[in-house]
Coordinates of C-alpha atoms in Angstrom, one line a residue:
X267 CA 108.8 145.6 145.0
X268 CA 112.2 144.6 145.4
X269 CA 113.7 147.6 144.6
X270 CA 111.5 149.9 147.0
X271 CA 110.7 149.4 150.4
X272 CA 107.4 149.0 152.2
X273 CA 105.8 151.0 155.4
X274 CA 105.1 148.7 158.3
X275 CA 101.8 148.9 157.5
X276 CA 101.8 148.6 153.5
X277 CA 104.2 145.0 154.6
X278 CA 101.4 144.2 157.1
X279 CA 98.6 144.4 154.8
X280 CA 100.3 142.4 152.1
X281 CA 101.0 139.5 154.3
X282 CA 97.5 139.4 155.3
X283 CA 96.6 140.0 151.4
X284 CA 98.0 137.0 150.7
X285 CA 97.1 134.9 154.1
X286 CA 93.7 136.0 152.7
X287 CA 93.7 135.0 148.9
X288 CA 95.0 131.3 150.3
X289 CA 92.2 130.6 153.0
X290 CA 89.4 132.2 150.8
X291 CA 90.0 129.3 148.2
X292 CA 89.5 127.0 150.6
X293 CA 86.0 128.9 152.1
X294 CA 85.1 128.6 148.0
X295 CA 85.7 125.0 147.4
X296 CA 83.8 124.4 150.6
X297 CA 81.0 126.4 149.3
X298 CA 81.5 124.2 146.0
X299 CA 81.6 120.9 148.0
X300 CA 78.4 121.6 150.7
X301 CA 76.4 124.4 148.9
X302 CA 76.3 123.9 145.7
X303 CA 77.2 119.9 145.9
X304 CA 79.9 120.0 143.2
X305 CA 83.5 118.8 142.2
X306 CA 84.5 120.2 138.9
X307 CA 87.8 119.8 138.0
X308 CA 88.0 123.5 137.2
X309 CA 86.7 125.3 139.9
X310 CA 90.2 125.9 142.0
X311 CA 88.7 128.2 144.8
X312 CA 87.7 131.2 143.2
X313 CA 90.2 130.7 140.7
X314 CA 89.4 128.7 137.3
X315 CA 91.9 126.4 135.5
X316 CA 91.1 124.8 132.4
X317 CA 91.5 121.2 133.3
X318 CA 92.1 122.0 137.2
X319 CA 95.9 121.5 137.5
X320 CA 96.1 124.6 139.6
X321 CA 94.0 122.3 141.9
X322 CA 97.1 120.1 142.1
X323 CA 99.8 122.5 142.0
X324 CA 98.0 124.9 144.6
X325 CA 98.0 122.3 147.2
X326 CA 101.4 121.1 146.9
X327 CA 102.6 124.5 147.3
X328 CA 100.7 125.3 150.5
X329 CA 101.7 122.1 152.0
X330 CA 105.3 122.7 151.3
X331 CA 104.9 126.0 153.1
X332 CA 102.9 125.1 155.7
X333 CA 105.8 122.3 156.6
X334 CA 108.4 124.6 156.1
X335 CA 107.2 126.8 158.8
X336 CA 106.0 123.9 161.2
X337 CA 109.5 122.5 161.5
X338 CA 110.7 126.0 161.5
X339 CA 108.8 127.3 164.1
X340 CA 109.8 127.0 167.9
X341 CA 106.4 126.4 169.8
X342 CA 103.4 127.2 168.0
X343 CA 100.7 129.5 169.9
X344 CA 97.0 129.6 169.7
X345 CA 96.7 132.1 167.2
X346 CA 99.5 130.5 164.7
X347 CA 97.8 126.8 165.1
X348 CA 94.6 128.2 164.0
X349 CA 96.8 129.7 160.6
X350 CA 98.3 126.5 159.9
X351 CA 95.3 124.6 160.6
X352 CA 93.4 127.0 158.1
X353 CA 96.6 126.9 155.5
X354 CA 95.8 123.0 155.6
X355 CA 92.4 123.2 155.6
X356 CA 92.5 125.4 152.3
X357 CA 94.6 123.1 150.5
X358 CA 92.9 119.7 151.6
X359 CA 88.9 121.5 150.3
X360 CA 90.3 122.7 147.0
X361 CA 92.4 119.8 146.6
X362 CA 89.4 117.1 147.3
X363 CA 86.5 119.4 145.4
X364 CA 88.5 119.0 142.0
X365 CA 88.5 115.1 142.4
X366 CA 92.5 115.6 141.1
X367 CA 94.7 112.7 141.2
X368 CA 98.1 113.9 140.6
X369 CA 97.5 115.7 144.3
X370 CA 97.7 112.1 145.9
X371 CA 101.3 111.6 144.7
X372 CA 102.8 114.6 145.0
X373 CA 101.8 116.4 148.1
X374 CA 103.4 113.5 149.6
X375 CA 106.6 114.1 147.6
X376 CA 106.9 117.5 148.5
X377 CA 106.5 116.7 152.4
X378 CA 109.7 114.2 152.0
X379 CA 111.4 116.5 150.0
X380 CA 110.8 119.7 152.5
X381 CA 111.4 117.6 155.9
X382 CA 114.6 116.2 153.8
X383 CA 116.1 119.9 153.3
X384 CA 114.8 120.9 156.6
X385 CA 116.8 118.1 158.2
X386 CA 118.7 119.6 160.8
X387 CA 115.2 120.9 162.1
X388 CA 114.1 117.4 162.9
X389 CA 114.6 117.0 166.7
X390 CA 112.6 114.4 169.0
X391 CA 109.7 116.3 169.7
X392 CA 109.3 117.6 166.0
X393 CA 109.6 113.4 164.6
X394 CA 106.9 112.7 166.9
X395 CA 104.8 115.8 166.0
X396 CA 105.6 114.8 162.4
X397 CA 104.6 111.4 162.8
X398 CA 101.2 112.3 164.9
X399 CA 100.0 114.2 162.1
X400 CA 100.7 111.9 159.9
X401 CA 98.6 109.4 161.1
X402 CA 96.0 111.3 161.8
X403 CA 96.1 112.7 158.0
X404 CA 95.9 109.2 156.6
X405 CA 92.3 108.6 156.9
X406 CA 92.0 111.9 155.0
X407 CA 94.6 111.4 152.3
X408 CA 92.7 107.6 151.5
X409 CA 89.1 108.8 151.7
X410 CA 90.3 111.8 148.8
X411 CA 92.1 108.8 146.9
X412 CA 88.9 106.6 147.3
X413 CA 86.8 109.1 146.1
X414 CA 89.2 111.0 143.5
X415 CA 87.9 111.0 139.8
X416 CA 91.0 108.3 138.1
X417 CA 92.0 105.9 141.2
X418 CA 88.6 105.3 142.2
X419 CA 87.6 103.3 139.1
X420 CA 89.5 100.8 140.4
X421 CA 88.6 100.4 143.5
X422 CA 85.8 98.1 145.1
X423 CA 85.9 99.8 148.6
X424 CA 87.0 97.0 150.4
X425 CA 90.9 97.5 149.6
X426 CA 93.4 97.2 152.5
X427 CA 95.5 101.0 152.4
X428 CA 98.7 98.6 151.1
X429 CA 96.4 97.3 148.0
X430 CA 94.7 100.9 147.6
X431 CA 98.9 102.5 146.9
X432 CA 99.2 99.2 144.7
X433 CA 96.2 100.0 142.5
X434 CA 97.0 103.7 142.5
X435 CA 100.7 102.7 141.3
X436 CA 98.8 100.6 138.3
X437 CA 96.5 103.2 137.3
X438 CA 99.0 105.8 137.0
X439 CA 101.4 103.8 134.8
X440 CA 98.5 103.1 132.7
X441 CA 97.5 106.2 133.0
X442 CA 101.1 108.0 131.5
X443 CA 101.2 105.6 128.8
X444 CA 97.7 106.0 127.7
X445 CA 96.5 107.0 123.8
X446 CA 93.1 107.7 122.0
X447 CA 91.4 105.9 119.7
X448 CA 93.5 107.6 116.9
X449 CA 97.0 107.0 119.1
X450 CA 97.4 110.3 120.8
X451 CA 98.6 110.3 123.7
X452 CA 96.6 111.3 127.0
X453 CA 99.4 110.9 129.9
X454 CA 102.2 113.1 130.2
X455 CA 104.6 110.8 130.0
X456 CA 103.6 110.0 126.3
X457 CA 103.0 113.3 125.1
X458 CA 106.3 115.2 126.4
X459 CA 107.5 112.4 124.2
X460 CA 106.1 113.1 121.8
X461 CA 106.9 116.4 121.9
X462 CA 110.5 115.9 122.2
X463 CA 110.1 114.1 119.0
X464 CA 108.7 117.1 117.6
X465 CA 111.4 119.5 118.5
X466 CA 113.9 117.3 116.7
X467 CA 112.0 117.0 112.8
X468 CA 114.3 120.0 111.6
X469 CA 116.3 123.1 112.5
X470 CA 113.4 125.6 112.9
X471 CA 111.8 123.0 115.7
X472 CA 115.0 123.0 117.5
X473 CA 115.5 126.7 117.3
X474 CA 112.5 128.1 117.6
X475 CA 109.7 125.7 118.2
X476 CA 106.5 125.9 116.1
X477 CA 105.3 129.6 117.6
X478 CA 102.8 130.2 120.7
X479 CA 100.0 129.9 118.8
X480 CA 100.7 126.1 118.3
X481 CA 99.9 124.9 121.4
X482 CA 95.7 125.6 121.2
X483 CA 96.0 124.5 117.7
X484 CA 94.2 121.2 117.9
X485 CA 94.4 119.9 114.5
X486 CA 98.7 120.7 114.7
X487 CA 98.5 118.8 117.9
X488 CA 97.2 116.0 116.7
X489 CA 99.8 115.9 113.7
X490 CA 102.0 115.3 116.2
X491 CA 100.0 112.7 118.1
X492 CA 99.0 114.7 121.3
X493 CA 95.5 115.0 122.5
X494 CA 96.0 115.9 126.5
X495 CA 99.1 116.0 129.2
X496 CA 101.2 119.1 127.8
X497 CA 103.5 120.4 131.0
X498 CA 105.5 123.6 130.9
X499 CA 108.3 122.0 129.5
X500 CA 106.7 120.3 126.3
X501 CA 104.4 123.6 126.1
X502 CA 107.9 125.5 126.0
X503 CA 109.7 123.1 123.7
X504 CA 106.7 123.3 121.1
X505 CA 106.3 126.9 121.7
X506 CA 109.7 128.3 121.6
X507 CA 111.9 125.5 120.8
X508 CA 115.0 124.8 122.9
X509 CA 116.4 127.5 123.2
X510 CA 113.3 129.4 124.7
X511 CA 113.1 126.5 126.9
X512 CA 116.3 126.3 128.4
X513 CA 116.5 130.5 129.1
X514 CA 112.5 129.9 130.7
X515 CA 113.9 127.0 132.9
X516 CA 117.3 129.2 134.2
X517 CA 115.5 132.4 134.7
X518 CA 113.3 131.0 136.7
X519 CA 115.4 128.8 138.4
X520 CA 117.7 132.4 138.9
X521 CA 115.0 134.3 140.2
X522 CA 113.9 131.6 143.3
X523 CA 117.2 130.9 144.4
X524 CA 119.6 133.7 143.4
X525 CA 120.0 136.6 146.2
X526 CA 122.4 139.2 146.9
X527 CA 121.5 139.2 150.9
X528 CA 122.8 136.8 153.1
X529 CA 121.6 133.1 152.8
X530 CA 119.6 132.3 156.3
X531 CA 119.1 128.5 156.4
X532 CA 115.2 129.7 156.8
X533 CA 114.8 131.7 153.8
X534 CA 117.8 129.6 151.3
X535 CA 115.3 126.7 152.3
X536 CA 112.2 128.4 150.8
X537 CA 114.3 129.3 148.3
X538 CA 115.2 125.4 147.6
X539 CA 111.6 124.0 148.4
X540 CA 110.0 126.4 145.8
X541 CA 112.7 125.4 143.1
X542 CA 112.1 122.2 143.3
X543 CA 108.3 122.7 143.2
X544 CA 108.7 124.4 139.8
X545 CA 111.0 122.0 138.3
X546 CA 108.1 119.2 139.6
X547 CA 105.3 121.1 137.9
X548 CA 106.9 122.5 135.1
X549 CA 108.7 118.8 133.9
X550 CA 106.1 116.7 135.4
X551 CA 102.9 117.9 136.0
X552 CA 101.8 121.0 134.4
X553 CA 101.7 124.9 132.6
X554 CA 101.1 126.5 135.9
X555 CA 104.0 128.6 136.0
X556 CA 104.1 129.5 132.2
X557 CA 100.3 129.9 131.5
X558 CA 98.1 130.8 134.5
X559 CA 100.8 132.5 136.5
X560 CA 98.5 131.9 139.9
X561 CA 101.3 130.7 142.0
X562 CA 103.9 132.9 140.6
X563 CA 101.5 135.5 142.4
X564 CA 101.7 134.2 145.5
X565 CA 105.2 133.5 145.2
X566 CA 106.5 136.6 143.6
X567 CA 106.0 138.9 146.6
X568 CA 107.2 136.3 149.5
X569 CA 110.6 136.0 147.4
X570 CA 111.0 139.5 147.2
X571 CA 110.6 140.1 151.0
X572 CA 113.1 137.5 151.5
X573 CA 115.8 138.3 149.4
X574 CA 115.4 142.1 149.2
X575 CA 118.2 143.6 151.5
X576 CA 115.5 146.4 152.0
X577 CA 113.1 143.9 154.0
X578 CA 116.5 142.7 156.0
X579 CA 114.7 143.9 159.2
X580 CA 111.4 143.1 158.0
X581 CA 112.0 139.6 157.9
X582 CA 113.7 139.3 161.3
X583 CA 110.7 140.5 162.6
X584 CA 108.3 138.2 160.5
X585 CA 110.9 135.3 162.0
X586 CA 110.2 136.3 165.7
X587 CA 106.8 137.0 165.4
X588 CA 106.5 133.4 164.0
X589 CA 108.4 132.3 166.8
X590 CA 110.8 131.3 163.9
X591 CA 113.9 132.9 166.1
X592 CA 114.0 134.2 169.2

């Protein structure tokens, strides 16, 4: 796709492809919430994930976009309120029908981090848009929290929103430093460190890990104390060893913010927001960009249209249709 160049109409219809494959999860986990009258962990959308990280990791990277344009875009019409609303919308239902906790904490990070690169975007009227909508989202963001599967065991329903971040803040410590009965570890904090020790028994760990196979092996797993919480980097460490970690990490790192065309602050802030939410998930959170590959296919595509010098004049025209420029 980089390489070869789109009709107006083949770049139309993947844009709306993929406007499409983001609001239908939403539709699903609403159909999952009201029809059906369930919240399983693995039911992202229409997509599955075994033990529903995607429902984490999908969020945050609809969020991040959604800001990114928001505090990009000159005055919003009718028709691209409705988009953002539904972009939200999409992320809040899939993000709420999983009863995920790690969504709590770092959908919040990623707004920081975006409004933080987008900076010189922030004007009077955006800071007070900004902080609007962030009021009115709080009711929202504490009612998932209250009723998430992980915080809510610790809450009695009559918490103040400053004692509900306090107890949230207790049960995720507790939470990353947690073992089984036979002293795996369950958190991620615990089991990348324990896989870190695991890399470092001899030379053939270091080099080339234990082989991809390893990772699903529960019985190896549990030799080396892990029952739950592998991320992309331990899953890459035990798979591959170091070396295969390291070349995973800068390839992809490469590939989102390398580009031969000229770096718009628009698109070299994409470029930065998406880097950051790999080295998030990937470190921190989860396999989703080295195992279920669902984001990479939403991402793929937009990063090709932006730093393809072939889509040069397709983007300007995505910009001013998005009343991005004028």
């Amino acid at each position: 796709m980089y390489n070869s160049r789109l009709t107006n109409k083949q770049f139309a219809i993947l844009l709306k492809t993929i406007y499409f494959c983001i609001v239908i999860q939403g539709i699903a986990a609403a159909f999952n919430l009201f029809v059906l009258g369930i919240r399983v962990e693995g039911y992202v959308g229409i997509m599955s994930s075994l033990g529903g990280t995607t429902a984490t990791s999908f969020p945050v990277l609809i969020v991040a976009i959604s800001t990114l344009f928001f505090l990009y875009n000159k005055s919003l019409n009718k028709k691209q309120l409705i988009s953002l609303v539904l972009f939200l919308m999409s992320a809040v239902l899939v993000a709420f029908s999983s009863g995920k906790r790690g969504v709590y904490i770092l959908v919040p990070l990623i707004v920081l981090i975006t409004v933080f690169l987008a900076r010189k975007r922030l004007k009077r009227k955006k800071v007070r848009q900004l902080v609007l909508v962030s009021i009115l989202m709080l009711p929202v963001f504490f009612y998932g929290v209250i009723n998430s599967k992980g915080f809510s065991y610790n809450l009695t329903g009559n918490e103040s929103y400053s004692e509900i971040v306090a107890k949230m803040n207790d049960y995720s410590k507790e939470y990353e430093s947690a073992t089984d009965v036979r002293g795996s570890s369950i958190g991620r904090t615990n089991t990348t460190i324990n896989a870190l020790e695991a890399s470092f028994v001899d030379a053939g760990s270091v080099i080339v890990g234990y082989g991809f196979g390893k990772i699903k092996d529960k019985f190896f797993l549990s030799s080396i104390s892990i029952f739950y919480g592998i991320v992309g980097f331990s899953n890459t460490l035990i798979s591959g060893g170091w070396i295969f970690s390291f070349v995973f990490c800068w390839l992809m790192l490469v590939t989102i913010l390398k580009t031969k065309t000229k770096k718009d602050p628009i698109s070299y802030s994409f470029f930065k927001v998406i880097a950051i939410i790999f080295l998030i998930i990937h470190f921190v959170y989860s396999s989703d960009f080295i195992v279920s590959l669902k984001l990479t296919f939403i991402i793929m595509p937009l990063l090709a249209i932006f730093k393809s010098p072939k889509y040069l004049d397709y983007k300007y025209q995505l910009y001013k249709s998005l009343n991005i420029i004028s």
